[in-house]
Amino acid sequence: MAAKNKYAEHTEEPVKGSNAPSGHVEGNALLVDAHGNIRRLPVPSSNPNDPLNWRPWQKWAVIVTCCWFSIMGLALIGGLGPILGIFFQLYGPQGYGPSEIAFLLTLPSLCVGLGNFIILPVALAYGRRPVFLISTVVLLAATICSAAQNSYDGHLASRVMQGIATGASESLLPLMLTEVTFLHERGRVFGLYWTVQNVLSSTMGLTSSYEAAALGWRWYYWVFAILVGAGLILAFLFGFETRFQRPVRGDEIDVPLKSYAQMLKPWGSSHKTPGQIMWLSLLRMAQSMTSPAILFTVLASSITLACVVDVSLTYDAVLQQYGWDPKDIGLINLGGIIGGLLGAAYCTLLGEPFIIWMARRNHGIHKPEHRLIVLMPVAILGFSMLILYGFMATAAFEGGGSYWGILL
């Protein structure tokens, strides 16, 4: 009974010193009520057009569409590793050094991050759907250009545009997923989002070396152009606008439900002062870097991505030292597929139930810090495997070791 009293006494306070709506709370949330029931946060409005009130198929349509774009974009950016040797042979005789050719893989990865600073502010000002559609069109056009290029400079320029467009997968799409899900659903939905990214992009990377060997390197891009084109159709049909100004209090009466045809409109009403919104969003991004929690998250994500890029740049040469045929290099992505599936099982079967358990144990209050406990085992495992890769990569050039360490 004492525990129930503690549940009941908890109230969510607005952020101190902030002019944000009173419905906003700082980090913590009362996720479990006094009766042990999971609360639906954010609290949906009575407006039938509120994304939180959408039918399940509409929410899942947005989720699947976001997953499709992220898979194609990130597979395009990071999947060049197995066939990078082809470009050393192609552009090396033209006078381009190894570091310049490696830009085809590294520079687009950098531009994914830079694209975030373009795509997110524009989406906040003009809406999610139009920016999502434009990003998909740019990704499709850049992929077609990559397939048709005959020069290194043109190839690199189109790869840069691919990276900028793919920035939506790290900024806009997570925002859209957040806007159609409740707090207790996000662990599962984002787990699915990252898992299908890892598993399916690794699967496509697995086939890339065989495609290039059988059909030529251009078909690496043509296959993606077809798939991104299918993604554009999905985005138009199911990438609904998720921006919604939820009232702090009060009900909206007699608001008509939008028809499916109305939801297909490529654009909606922009913010009254879009320029100010974009400027303020960039300013707040800079201010957020003063938060230790956000700084930690940014550094952790950046270091992880840098390690993935470094491995992608080196495993071609390393595996050939172990006697692998160039066309078989893509098989290293089997490790990513297995790891992605195990990661999904960990997050779904252990991670999310643990978060709910921690909230109940903490008198119903969910704290973002609870997820750090879930991350600890995989962080230690990832660090250990990175060290193992380094030892096995070094051993490959010294006549020892085993490629099983690389796969792990």
mmCIF file of C-alpha atoms in Angstrom:
data_model
loop_
_atom_site.group_PDB
_atom_site.id
_atom_site.type_symbol
_atom_site.label_atom_id
_atom_site.label_comp_id
_atom_site.label_asym_id
_atom_site.label_seq_id
_atom_site.Cartn_x
_atom_site.Cartn_y
_atom_site.Cartn_z
ATOM 1 C CA MET A 1 0.000 0.000 0.000
ATOM 2 C CA ALA A 2 2.905 2.319 0.743
ATOM 3 C CA ALA A 3 4.178 1.822 -2.759
ATOM 4 C CA LYS A 4 0.783 2.807 -4.151
ATOM 5 C CA ASN A 5 0.861 6.029 -2.146
ATOM 6 C CA LYS A 6 4.216 6.870 -3.643
ATOM 7 C CA TYR A 7 2.767 6.264 -7.078
ATOM 8 C CA ALA A 8 -0.127 8.598 -6.367
ATOM 9 C CA GLU A 9 2.050 11.355 -4.934
ATOM 10 C CA HIS A 10 4.178 11.627 -8.045
ATOM 11 C CA THR A 11 3.344 14.521 -10.353
ATOM 12 C CA GLU A 12 5.098 15.571 -13.512
ATOM 13 C CA GLU A 13 6.479 19.059 -13.216
ATOM 14 C CA PRO A 14 7.195 21.388 -16.122
ATOM 15 C CA VAL A 15 10.798 22.167 -16.950
ATOM 16 C CA LYS A 16 11.981 24.846 -14.566
ATOM 17 C CA GLY A 17 12.878 28.133 -16.147
ATOM 18 C CA SER A 18 11.328 27.161 -19.461
ATOM 19 C CA ASN A 19 8.544 28.786 -21.452
ATOM 20 C CA ALA A 20 7.615 25.428 -22.918
ATOM 21 C CA PRO A 21 4.001 24.281 -22.667
ATOM 22 C CA SER A 22 3.121 23.014 -19.226
ATOM 23 C CA GLY A 23 2.554 19.559 -20.646
ATOM 24 C CA HIS A 24 6.286 19.129 -21.208
ATOM 25 C CA VAL A 25 8.225 17.328 -18.512
ATOM 26 C CA GLU A 26 11.934 17.071 -17.983
ATOM 27 C CA GLY A 27 13.150 13.597 -18.865
ATOM 28 C CA ASN A 28 11.284 11.546 -16.261
ATOM 29 C CA ALA A 29 7.749 10.292 -16.859
ATOM 30 C CA LEU A 30 5.138 8.486 -14.779
ATOM 31 C CA LEU A 31 4.993 5.449 -17.055
ATOM 32 C CA VAL A 32 3.196 3.061 -14.656
ATOM 33 C CA ASP A 33 0.203 4.189 -12.595
ATOM 34 C CA ALA A 34 -0.731 3.207 -9.039
ATOM 35 C CA HIS A 35 -2.563 0.117 -10.283
ATOM 36 C CA GLY A 36 0.440 -1.154 -12.229
ATOM 37 C CA ASN A 37 -1.007 -0.214 -15.625
ATOM 38 C CA ILE A 38 1.195 1.271 -18.335
ATOM 39 C CA ARG A 39 0.144 4.832 -19.165
ATOM 40 C CA ARG A 40 -0.093 6.088 -22.732
ATOM 41 C CA LEU A 41 2.385 8.943 -22.986
ATOM 42 C CA PRO A 42 2.182 11.452 -24.554
ATOM 43 C CA VAL A 43 -1.508 11.728 -23.725
ATOM 44 C CA PRO A 44 -3.336 11.788 -27.081
ATOM 45 C CA SER A 45 -5.794 14.557 -27.861
ATOM 46 C CA SER A 46 -9.410 14.006 -28.885
ATOM 47 C CA ASN A 47 -8.594 15.061 -32.449
ATOM 48 C CA PRO A 48 -9.002 12.036 -34.767
ATOM 49 C CA ASN A 49 -6.155 13.390 -36.911
ATOM 50 C CA ASP A 50 -3.691 13.178 -34.029
ATOM 51 C CA PRO A 51 -1.061 10.622 -35.196
ATOM 52 C CA LEU A 52 -1.355 8.920 -31.808
ATOM 53 C CA ASN A 53 -5.018 8.251 -32.639
ATOM 54 C CA TRP A 54 -4.361 6.816 -36.085
ATOM 55 C CA ARG A 55 -5.466 3.316 -36.950
ATOM 56 C CA PRO A 56 -2.797 0.633 -36.470
ATOM 57 C CA TRP A 57 -2.351 0.147 -40.233
ATOM 58 C CA GLN A 58 -1.599 3.850 -40.673
ATOM 59 C CA LYS A 59 1.037 3.797 -37.948
ATOM 60 C CA TRP A 60 2.613 0.628 -39.316
ATOM 61 C CA ALA A 61 2.540 2.063 -42.837
ATOM 62 C CA VAL A 62 4.669 4.980 -41.618
ATOM 63 C CA ILE A 63 7.000 2.633 -39.719
ATOM 64 C CA VAL A 64 7.520 0.304 -42.703
ATOM 65 C CA THR A 65 8.058 3.224 -45.087
ATOM 66 C CA CYS A 66 10.661 4.764 -42.765
ATOM 67 C CA CYS A 67 12.399 1.403 -42.418
ATOM 68 C CA TRP A 68 12.516 0.955 -46.203
ATOM 69 C CA PHE A 69 14.177 4.332 -46.779
ATOM 70 C CA SER A 70 16.703 3.843 -43.991
ATOM 71 C CA ILE A 71 17.654 0.373 -45.258
ATOM 72 C CA MET A 72 18.277 1.576 -48.806
ATOM 73 C CA GLY A 73 20.055 4.758 -47.802
ATOM 74 C CA LEU A 74 22.405 3.246 -45.241
ATOM 75 C CA ALA A 75 23.067 0.158 -47.387
ATOM 76 C CA LEU A 76 24.070 2.461 -50.248
ATOM 77 C CA ILE A 77 26.370 4.507 -48.039
ATOM 78 C CA GLY A 78 28.038 1.687 -46.133
ATOM 79 C CA GLY A 79 27.776 -1.187 -48.590
ATOM 80 C CA LEU A 80 30.577 -0.109 -50.910
ATOM 81 C CA GLY A 81 33.238 -1.849 -48.812
ATOM 82 C CA PRO A 82 33.059 -5.292 -50.494
ATOM 83 C CA ILE A 83 33.573 -3.767 -53.967
ATOM 84 C CA LEU A 84 35.933 -0.937 -53.039
ATOM 85 C CA GLY A 85 38.811 -2.866 -54.623
ATOM 86 C CA ILE A 86 37.132 -2.475 -58.026
ATOM 87 C CA PHE A 87 37.402 1.298 -57.747
ATOM 88 C CA PHE A 88 41.059 1.110 -56.752
ATOM 89 C CA GLN A 89 41.640 -0.734 -60.026
ATOM 90 C CA LEU A 90 39.392 1.657 -61.966
ATOM 91 C CA TYR A 91 40.549 5.031 -60.677
ATOM 92 C CA GLY A 92 44.128 4.188 -59.634
ATOM 93 C CA PRO A 93 45.450 4.235 -63.236
ATOM 94 C CA GLN A 94 43.752 7.626 -63.677
ATOM 95 C CA GLY A 95 46.061 9.129 -61.066
ATOM 96 C CA TYR A 96 43.856 8.956 -57.973
ATOM 97 C CA GLY A 97 45.504 7.749 -54.771
ATOM 98 C CA PRO A 98 44.052 5.255 -52.264
ATOM 99 C CA SER A 99 42.982 8.008 -49.855
ATOM 100 C CA GLU A 100 41.086 9.824 -52.615
ATOM 101 C CA ILE A 101 39.346 6.654 -53.753
ATOM 102 C CA ALA A 102 38.430 5.883 -50.142
ATOM 103 C CA PHE A 103 36.471 9.151 -50.150
ATOM 104 C CA LEU A 104 33.788 7.246 -52.087
ATOM 105 C CA LEU A 105 33.040 5.455 -48.812
ATOM 106 C CA THR A 106 34.080 7.910 -46.107
ATOM 107 C CA LEU A 107 32.802 11.231 -47.469
ATOM 108 C CA PRO A 108 29.181 10.059 -47.895
ATOM 109 C CA SER A 109 29.239 8.849 -44.274
ATOM 110 C CA LEU A 110 30.289 12.342 -43.192
ATOM 111 C CA CYS A 111 27.542 13.858 -45.337
ATOM 112 C CA VAL A 112 24.923 11.707 -43.591
ATOM 113 C CA GLY A 113 25.722 13.688 -40.454
ATOM 114 C CA LEU A 114 25.779 17.009 -42.287
ATOM 115 C CA GLY A 115 22.457 16.180 -43.909
ATOM 116 C CA ASN A 116 20.877 16.065 -40.454
ATOM 117 C CA PHE A 117 21.558 19.779 -40.008
ATOM 118 C CA ILE A 118 19.763 20.527 -43.275
ATOM 119 C CA ILE A 119 16.874 18.077 -43.240
ATOM 120 C CA LEU A 120 15.679 18.342 -39.635
ATOM 121 C CA PRO A 121 15.324 22.167 -39.436
ATOM 122 C CA VAL A 122 13.497 22.238 -42.776
ATOM 123 C CA ALA A 123 11.173 19.431 -41.625
ATOM 124 C CA LEU A 124 10.387 21.309 -38.413
ATOM 125 C CA ALA A 125 9.503 24.410 -40.432
ATOM 126 C CA TYR A 126 7.699 22.956 -43.448
ATOM 127 C CA GLY A 127 6.484 19.536 -42.319
ATOM 128 C CA ARG A 128 7.757 15.961 -42.327
ATOM 129 C CA ARG A 129 6.046 14.627 -45.470
ATOM 130 C CA PRO A 130 7.379 17.108 -48.080
ATOM 131 C CA VAL A 131 10.929 16.847 -46.755
ATOM 132 C CA PHE A 132 10.707 13.044 -46.680
ATOM 133 C CA LEU A 133 9.510 12.974 -50.299
ATOM 134 C CA ILE A 134 12.243 15.372 -51.422
ATOM 135 C CA SER A 135 14.918 13.334 -49.617
ATOM 136 C CA THR A 136 13.712 10.181 -51.376
ATOM 137 C CA VAL A 137 13.729 11.895 -54.786
ATOM 138 C CA VAL A 138 17.262 13.207 -54.190
ATOM 139 C CA LEU A 139 18.452 9.750 -53.101
ATOM 140 C CA LEU A 140 16.939 8.182 -56.230
ATOM 141 C CA ALA A 141 18.435 10.807 -58.555
ATOM 142 C CA ALA A 142 21.877 10.545 -56.931
ATOM 143 C CA THR A 143 21.819 6.743 -57.196
ATOM 144 C CA ILE A 144 20.970 6.893 -60.905
ATOM 145 C CA CYS A 145 23.776 9.425 -61.399
ATOM 146 C CA SER A 146 26.233 7.127 -59.600
ATOM 147 C CA ALA A 147 25.312 4.254 -61.908
ATOM 148 C CA ALA A 148 25.752 6.399 -65.022
ATOM 149 C CA GLN A 149 29.004 8.173 -64.083
ATOM 150 C CA ASN A 150 32.199 7.757 -66.064
ATOM 151 C CA SER A 151 34.384 10.101 -64.009
ATOM 152 C CA TYR A 152 35.694 9.962 -60.468
ATOM 153 C CA ASP A 153 34.575 13.525 -59.692
ATOM 154 C CA GLY A 154 31.024 12.878 -60.885
ATOM 155 C CA HIS A 155 30.919 9.610 -58.961
ATOM 156 C CA LEU A 156 32.079 11.303 -55.768
ATOM 157 C CA ALA A 157 29.608 14.188 -56.191
ATOM 158 C CA SER A 158 26.682 11.799 -56.589
ATOM 159 C CA ARG A 159 27.852 9.833 -53.552
ATOM 160 C CA VAL A 160 27.905 13.058 -51.530
ATOM 161 C CA MET A 161 24.294 13.751 -52.509
ATOM 162 C CA GLN A 162 23.385 10.202 -51.477
ATOM 163 C CA GLY A 163 24.888 10.888 -48.063
ATOM 164 C CA ILE A 164 23.040 14.181 -47.584
ATOM 165 C CA ALA A 165 19.703 12.606 -48.547
ATOM 166 C CA THR A 166 20.343 9.616 -46.273
ATOM 167 C CA GLY A 167 20.686 12.048 -43.373
ATOM 168 C CA ALA A 168 16.896 11.743 -43.090
ATOM 169 C CA SER A 169 17.361 8.253 -41.651
ATOM 170 C CA GLU A 170 19.216 9.667 -38.634
ATOM 171 C CA SER A 171 17.015 12.703 -37.963
ATOM 172 C CA LEU A 172 13.682 13.057 -39.750
ATOM 173 C CA LEU A 173 12.613 9.411 -39.715
ATOM 174 C CA PRO A 174 13.250 8.854 -35.971
ATOM 175 C CA LEU A 175 11.206 12.016 -35.379
ATOM 176 C CA MET A 176 8.322 10.594 -37.434
ATOM 177 C CA LEU A 177 8.503 7.293 -35.556
ATOM 178 C CA THR A 178 8.414 9.151 -32.244
ATOM 179 C CA GLU A 179 5.339 11.100 -33.326
ATOM 180 C CA VAL A 180 3.259 7.985 -34.090
ATOM 181 C CA THR A 181 4.198 5.939 -30.997
ATOM 182 C CA PHE A 182 3.704 6.083 -27.259
ATOM 183 C CA LEU A 183 6.635 6.101 -24.858
ATOM 184 C CA HIS A 184 6.265 2.439 -23.894
ATOM 185 C CA GLU A 185 6.190 1.413 -27.588
ATOM 186 C CA ARG A 186 9.299 3.248 -28.706
ATOM 187 C CA GLY A 187 11.839 0.727 -27.500
ATOM 188 C CA ARG A 188 10.180 -1.981 -29.573
ATOM 189 C CA VAL A 189 9.637 0.225 -32.640
ATOM 190 C CA PHE A 190 13.141 1.674 -32.643
ATOM 191 C CA GLY A 191 14.544 -1.779 -32.001
ATOM 192 C CA LEU A 192 12.747 -2.914 -35.146
ATOM 193 C CA TYR A 193 13.972 0.162 -37.025
ATOM 194 C CA TRP A 194 17.638 -0.398 -36.208
ATOM 195 C CA THR A 195 17.403 -4.166 -36.579
ATOM 196 C CA VAL A 196 15.977 -4.172 -40.082
ATOM 197 C CA GLN A 197 18.584 -1.561 -40.985
ATOM 198 C CA ASN A 198 21.411 -3.802 -39.838
ATOM 199 C CA VAL A 199 20.024 -7.109 -41.066
ATOM 200 C CA LEU A 200 18.741 -6.083 -44.491
ATOM 201 C CA SER A 201 21.557 -3.648 -45.297
ATOM 202 C CA SER A 202 24.021 -6.415 -44.366
ATOM 203 C CA THR A 203 22.088 -8.819 -46.590
ATOM 204 C CA MET A 204 22.363 -6.398 -49.496
ATOM 205 C CA GLY A 205 26.050 -5.890 -48.756
ATOM 206 C CA LEU A 206 26.462 -9.664 -48.820
ATOM 207 C CA THR A 207 25.253 -9.776 -52.433
ATOM 208 C CA SER A 208 27.076 -6.675 -53.671
ATOM 209 C CA SER A 209 30.382 -8.379 -54.464
ATOM 210 C CA TYR A 210 28.576 -11.117 -56.407
ATOM 211 C CA GLU A 211 26.560 -8.506 -58.343
ATOM 212 C CA ALA A 212 29.707 -6.620 -59.263
ATOM 213 C CA ALA A 213 31.526 -9.805 -60.299
ATOM 214 C CA ALA A 214 28.648 -11.045 -62.470
ATOM 215 C CA LEU A 215 27.152 -7.822 -63.861
ATOM 216 C CA GLY A 216 29.681 -5.050 -63.256
ATOM 217 C CA TRP A 217 29.904 -2.387 -60.580
ATOM 218 C CA ARG A 218 27.203 -0.184 -62.144
ATOM 219 C CA TRP A 219 24.572 -2.759 -61.297
ATOM 220 C CA TYR A 220 25.365 -2.217 -57.630
ATOM 221 C CA TYR A 221 23.711 1.171 -58.113
ATOM 222 C CA TRP A 222 21.039 0.124 -60.604
ATOM 223 C CA VAL A 223 19.641 -2.450 -58.174
ATOM 224 C CA PHE A 224 19.459 0.206 -55.480
ATOM 225 C CA ALA A 225 17.873 2.660 -57.923
ATOM 226 C CA ILE A 226 15.046 0.175 -58.496
ATOM 227 C CA LEU A 227 14.589 -0.373 -54.757
ATOM 228 C CA VAL A 228 14.737 3.343 -53.914
ATOM 229 C CA GLY A 229 12.188 3.947 -56.684
ATOM 230 C CA ALA A 230 9.894 1.458 -54.957
ATOM 231 C CA GLY A 231 10.575 3.340 -51.727
ATOM 232 C CA LEU A 232 9.473 6.591 -53.383
ATOM 233 C CA ILE A 233 6.134 4.981 -54.225
ATOM 234 C CA LEU A 234 5.833 3.795 -50.618
ATOM 235 C CA ALA A 235 6.700 7.265 -49.325
ATOM 236 C CA PHE A 236 4.032 8.887 -51.484
ATOM 237 C CA LEU A 237 1.336 6.363 -50.555
ATOM 238 C CA PHE A 238 2.135 5.823 -46.869
ATOM 239 C CA GLY A 239 4.603 8.473 -45.668
ATOM 240 C CA PHE A 240 1.874 10.539 -44.017
ATOM 241 C CA GLU A 241 2.447 13.892 -42.363
ATOM 242 C CA THR A 242 3.091 13.237 -38.659
ATOM 243 C CA ARG A 243 3.496 16.813 -37.440
ATOM 244 C CA PHE A 244 0.675 17.665 -35.062
ATOM 245 C CA GLN A 245 0.349 20.536 -32.626
ATOM 246 C CA ARG A 246 -1.165 18.755 -29.655
ATOM 247 C CA PRO A 247 -3.108 21.124 -27.366
ATOM 248 C CA VAL A 248 -1.873 21.332 -23.788
ATOM 249 C CA ARG A 249 -5.371 21.012 -22.365
ATOM 250 C CA GLY A 250 -8.954 20.909 -23.549
ATOM 251 C CA ASP A 251 -10.723 18.871 -26.195
ATOM 252 C CA GLU A 252 -11.250 19.555 -29.856
ATOM 253 C CA ILE A 253 -14.873 19.052 -30.769
ATOM 254 C CA ASP A 254 -16.298 18.172 -34.191
ATOM 255 C CA VAL A 255 -12.960 17.957 -35.978
ATOM 256 C CA PRO A 256 -13.492 16.004 -39.225
ATOM 257 C CA LEU A 257 -11.318 12.986 -39.896
ATOM 258 C CA LYS A 258 -9.049 13.463 -42.901
ATOM 259 C CA SER A 259 -9.669 11.115 -45.793
ATOM 260 C CA TYR A 260 -6.885 8.993 -47.251
ATOM 261 C CA ALA A 261 -6.840 11.258 -50.329
ATOM 262 C CA GLN A 262 -6.307 14.301 -48.104
ATOM 263 C CA MET A 263 -3.437 12.552 -46.329
ATOM 264 C CA LEU A 264 -1.728 12.037 -49.712
ATOM 265 C CA LYS A 265 -1.300 15.771 -50.223
ATOM 266 C CA PRO A 266 2.484 16.220 -50.664
ATOM 267 C CA TRP A 267 2.606 19.324 -48.524
ATOM 268 C CA GLY A 268 0.732 20.860 -45.641
ATOM 269 C CA SER A 269 0.723 24.175 -43.864
ATOM 270 C CA SER A 270 4.165 25.409 -42.945
ATOM 271 C CA HIS A 271 5.050 27.150 -39.723
ATOM 272 C CA LYS A 272 4.106 30.825 -39.545
ATOM 273 C CA THR A 273 7.767 31.827 -39.264
ATOM 274 C CA PRO A 274 9.749 29.023 -40.976
ATOM 275 C CA GLY A 275 13.004 30.961 -41.075
ATOM 276 C CA GLN A 276 12.891 31.573 -37.347
ATOM 277 C CA ILE A 277 12.075 27.921 -36.657
ATOM 278 C CA MET A 278 15.047 26.716 -38.728
ATOM 279 C CA TRP A 279 17.408 29.180 -37.073
ATOM 280 C CA LEU A 280 16.177 28.326 -33.575
ATOM 281 C CA SER A 281 16.437 24.594 -34.238
ATOM 282 C CA LEU A 282 20.087 24.982 -35.260
ATOM 283 C CA LEU A 283 20.737 27.154 -32.218
ATOM 284 C CA ARG A 284 19.121 24.610 -29.900
ATOM 285 C CA MET A 285 21.132 21.815 -31.488
ATOM 286 C CA ALA A 286 24.275 23.737 -30.558
ATOM 287 C CA GLN A 287 22.973 24.465 -27.058
ATOM 288 C CA SER A 288 22.088 20.815 -26.522
ATOM 289 C CA MET A 289 25.758 19.911 -26.801
ATOM 290 C CA THR A 290 26.239 21.451 -23.360
ATOM 291 C CA SER A 291 24.156 18.605 -21.903
ATOM 292 C CA PRO A 292 26.393 15.738 -20.724
ATOM 293 C CA ALA A 293 23.711 13.183 -21.633
ATOM 294 C CA ILE A 294 23.346 14.447 -25.204
ATOM 295 C CA LEU A 295 27.101 14.848 -25.591
ATOM 296 C CA PHE A 296 27.583 11.246 -24.472
ATOM 297 C CA THR A 297 24.940 10.042 -26.938
ATOM 298 C CA VAL A 298 26.479 11.967 -29.829
ATOM 299 C CA LEU A 299 29.983 10.724 -29.054
ATOM 300 C CA ALA A 300 28.832 7.120 -28.616
ATOM 301 C CA SER A 301 26.963 7.185 -31.923
ATOM 302 C CA SER A 302 29.829 8.936 -33.728
ATOM 303 C CA ILE A 303 32.486 6.548 -32.446
ATOM 304 C CA THR A 304 30.344 3.548 -33.374
ATOM 305 C CA LEU A 305 29.822 4.863 -36.905
ATOM 306 C CA ALA A 306 33.530 5.666 -37.252
ATOM 307 C CA CYS A 307 34.420 2.107 -36.248
ATOM 308 C CA VAL A 308 31.969 0.696 -38.802
ATOM 309 C CA VAL A 309 33.480 2.871 -41.544
ATOM 310 C CA ASP A 310 37.024 1.889 -40.544
ATOM 311 C CA VAL A 311 36.130 -1.797 -40.702
ATOM 312 C CA SER A 312 34.449 -1.285 -44.093
ATOM 313 C CA LEU A 313 37.613 0.335 -45.437
ATOM 314 C CA THR A 314 39.889 -2.496 -44.349
ATOM 315 C CA TYR A 315 38.120 -5.853 -44.465
ATOM 316 C CA ASP A 316 38.474 -6.156 -48.255
ATOM 317 C CA ALA A 317 42.282 -6.208 -48.019
ATOM 318 C CA VAL A 318 42.293 -8.204 -44.774
ATOM 319 C CA LEU A 319 40.097 -11.032 -46.061
ATOM 320 C CA GLN A 320 42.087 -11.290 -49.277
ATOM 321 C CA GLN A 321 45.147 -11.841 -47.083
ATOM 322 C CA TYR A 322 43.265 -14.797 -45.622
ATOM 323 C CA GLY A 323 42.812 -16.174 -49.137
ATOM 324 C CA TRP A 324 39.255 -15.042 -49.832
ATOM 325 C CA ASP A 325 38.259 -14.509 -53.460
ATOM 326 C CA PRO A 326 37.223 -10.859 -54.148
ATOM 327 C CA LYS A 327 33.703 -11.920 -55.147
ATOM 328 C CA ASP A 328 33.260 -13.618 -51.758
ATOM 329 C CA ILE A 329 34.192 -10.553 -49.675
ATOM 330 C CA GLY A 330 30.545 -9.620 -49.209
ATOM 331 C CA LEU A 331 30.044 -12.757 -47.119
ATOM 332 C CA ILE A 332 31.538 -10.897 -44.170
ATOM 333 C CA ASN A 333 28.129 -9.263 -43.832
ATOM 334 C CA LEU A 334 26.790 -12.565 -42.500
ATOM 335 C CA GLY A 335 28.209 -11.418 -39.186
ATOM 336 C CA GLY A 336 26.087 -8.264 -39.348
ATOM 337 C CA ILE A 337 22.947 -10.265 -40.122
ATOM 338 C CA ILE A 338 23.431 -12.622 -37.185
ATOM 339 C CA GLY A 339 24.411 -9.767 -34.887
ATOM 340 C CA GLY A 340 21.370 -7.733 -35.896
ATOM 341 C CA LEU A 341 19.007 -10.610 -35.162
ATOM 342 C CA LEU A 342 20.635 -11.289 -31.791
ATOM 343 C CA GLY A 343 20.483 -7.584 -30.976
ATOM 344 C CA ALA A 344 16.783 -7.498 -31.830
ATOM 345 C CA ALA A 345 16.124 -10.486 -29.603
ATOM 346 C CA TYR A 346 18.069 -8.854 -26.771
ATOM 347 C CA CYS A 347 16.180 -5.547 -27.017
ATOM 348 C CA THR A 348 12.755 -7.133 -27.484
ATOM 349 C CA LEU A 349 12.909 -10.025 -25.044
ATOM 350 C CA LEU A 350 15.123 -8.484 -22.367
ATOM 351 C CA GLY A 351 15.616 -4.758 -22.892
ATOM 352 C CA GLU A 352 12.047 -3.448 -23.063
ATOM 353 C CA PRO A 353 10.661 -5.682 -20.262
ATOM 354 C CA PHE A 354 13.608 -4.544 -18.144
ATOM 355 C CA ILE A 355 12.692 -0.872 -18.734
ATOM 356 C CA ILE A 356 9.091 -1.517 -17.644
ATOM 357 C CA TRP A 357 10.342 -3.444 -14.595
ATOM 358 C CA MET A 358 12.652 -0.573 -13.646
ATOM 359 C CA ALA A 359 9.777 1.908 -13.926
ATOM 360 C CA ARG A 360 7.591 -0.220 -11.638
ATOM 361 C CA ARG A 361 10.492 -0.610 -9.207
ATOM 362 C CA ASN A 362 10.940 3.178 -9.248
ATOM 363 C CA HIS A 363 7.314 3.786 -8.171
ATOM 364 C CA GLY A 364 6.113 4.008 -11.770
ATOM 365 C CA ILE A 365 8.621 6.642 -12.882
ATOM 366 C CA HIS A 366 10.586 5.979 -16.062
ATOM 367 C CA LYS A 367 14.006 7.597 -16.311
ATOM 368 C CA PRO A 368 16.033 7.803 -19.539
ATOM 369 C CA GLU A 369 19.065 6.621 -17.563
ATOM 370 C CA HIS A 370 17.449 3.191 -17.212
ATOM 371 C CA ARG A 371 18.355 2.459 -20.833
ATOM 372 C CA LEU A 372 22.048 2.868 -20.038
ATOM 373 C CA ILE A 373 21.866 -0.361 -18.052
ATOM 374 C CA VAL A 374 20.515 -2.143 -21.134
ATOM 375 C CA LEU A 375 23.344 -0.703 -23.232
ATOM 376 C CA MET A 376 26.182 -1.751 -20.919
ATOM 377 C CA PRO A 377 26.478 -5.440 -21.947
ATOM 378 C CA VAL A 378 26.363 -4.704 -25.690
ATOM 379 C CA ALA A 379 28.810 -1.808 -25.316
ATOM 380 C CA ILE A 380 31.327 -4.090 -23.596
ATOM 381 C CA LEU A 381 30.768 -6.801 -26.209
ATOM 382 C CA GLY A 382 31.162 -4.365 -29.102
ATOM 383 C CA PHE A 383 34.386 -2.928 -27.681
ATOM 384 C CA SER A 384 35.802 -6.416 -27.156
ATOM 385 C CA MET A 385 34.959 -7.512 -30.697
ATOM 386 C CA LEU A 386 36.548 -4.362 -32.136
ATOM 387 C CA ILE A 387 39.793 -5.200 -30.353
ATOM 388 C CA LEU A 388 39.540 -8.769 -31.666
ATOM 389 C CA TYR A 389 39.112 -7.447 -35.206
ATOM 390 C CA GLY A 390 42.229 -5.318 -34.818
ATOM 391 C CA PHE A 391 44.321 -8.265 -33.647
ATOM 392 C CA MET A 392 43.045 -10.559 -36.411
ATOM 393 C CA ALA A 393 43.523 -7.876 -39.085
ATOM 394 C CA THR A 394 47.120 -7.360 -37.972
ATOM 395 C CA ALA A 395 47.726 -11.107 -37.844
ATOM 396 C CA ALA A 396 46.485 -11.468 -41.443
ATOM 397 C CA PHE A 397 49.474 -9.477 -42.706
ATOM 398 C CA GLU A 398 51.877 -11.284 -40.395
ATOM 399 C CA GLY A 399 50.951 -14.787 -41.499
ATOM 400 C CA GLY A 400 48.776 -15.828 -38.548
ATOM 401 C CA GLY A 401 45.338 -15.495 -37.024
ATOM 402 C CA SER A 402 41.968 -16.645 -38.320
ATOM 403 C CA TYR A 403 39.280 -14.941 -40.384
ATOM 404 C CA TRP A 404 36.736 -16.173 -37.821
ATOM 405 C CA GLY A 405 37.843 -13.286 -35.640
ATOM 406 C CA ILE A 406 36.946 -10.903 -38.454
ATOM 407 C CA LEU A 407 33.485 -12.454 -38.815
ATOM 408 C CA LEU A 408 32.862 -12.222 -35.078
#
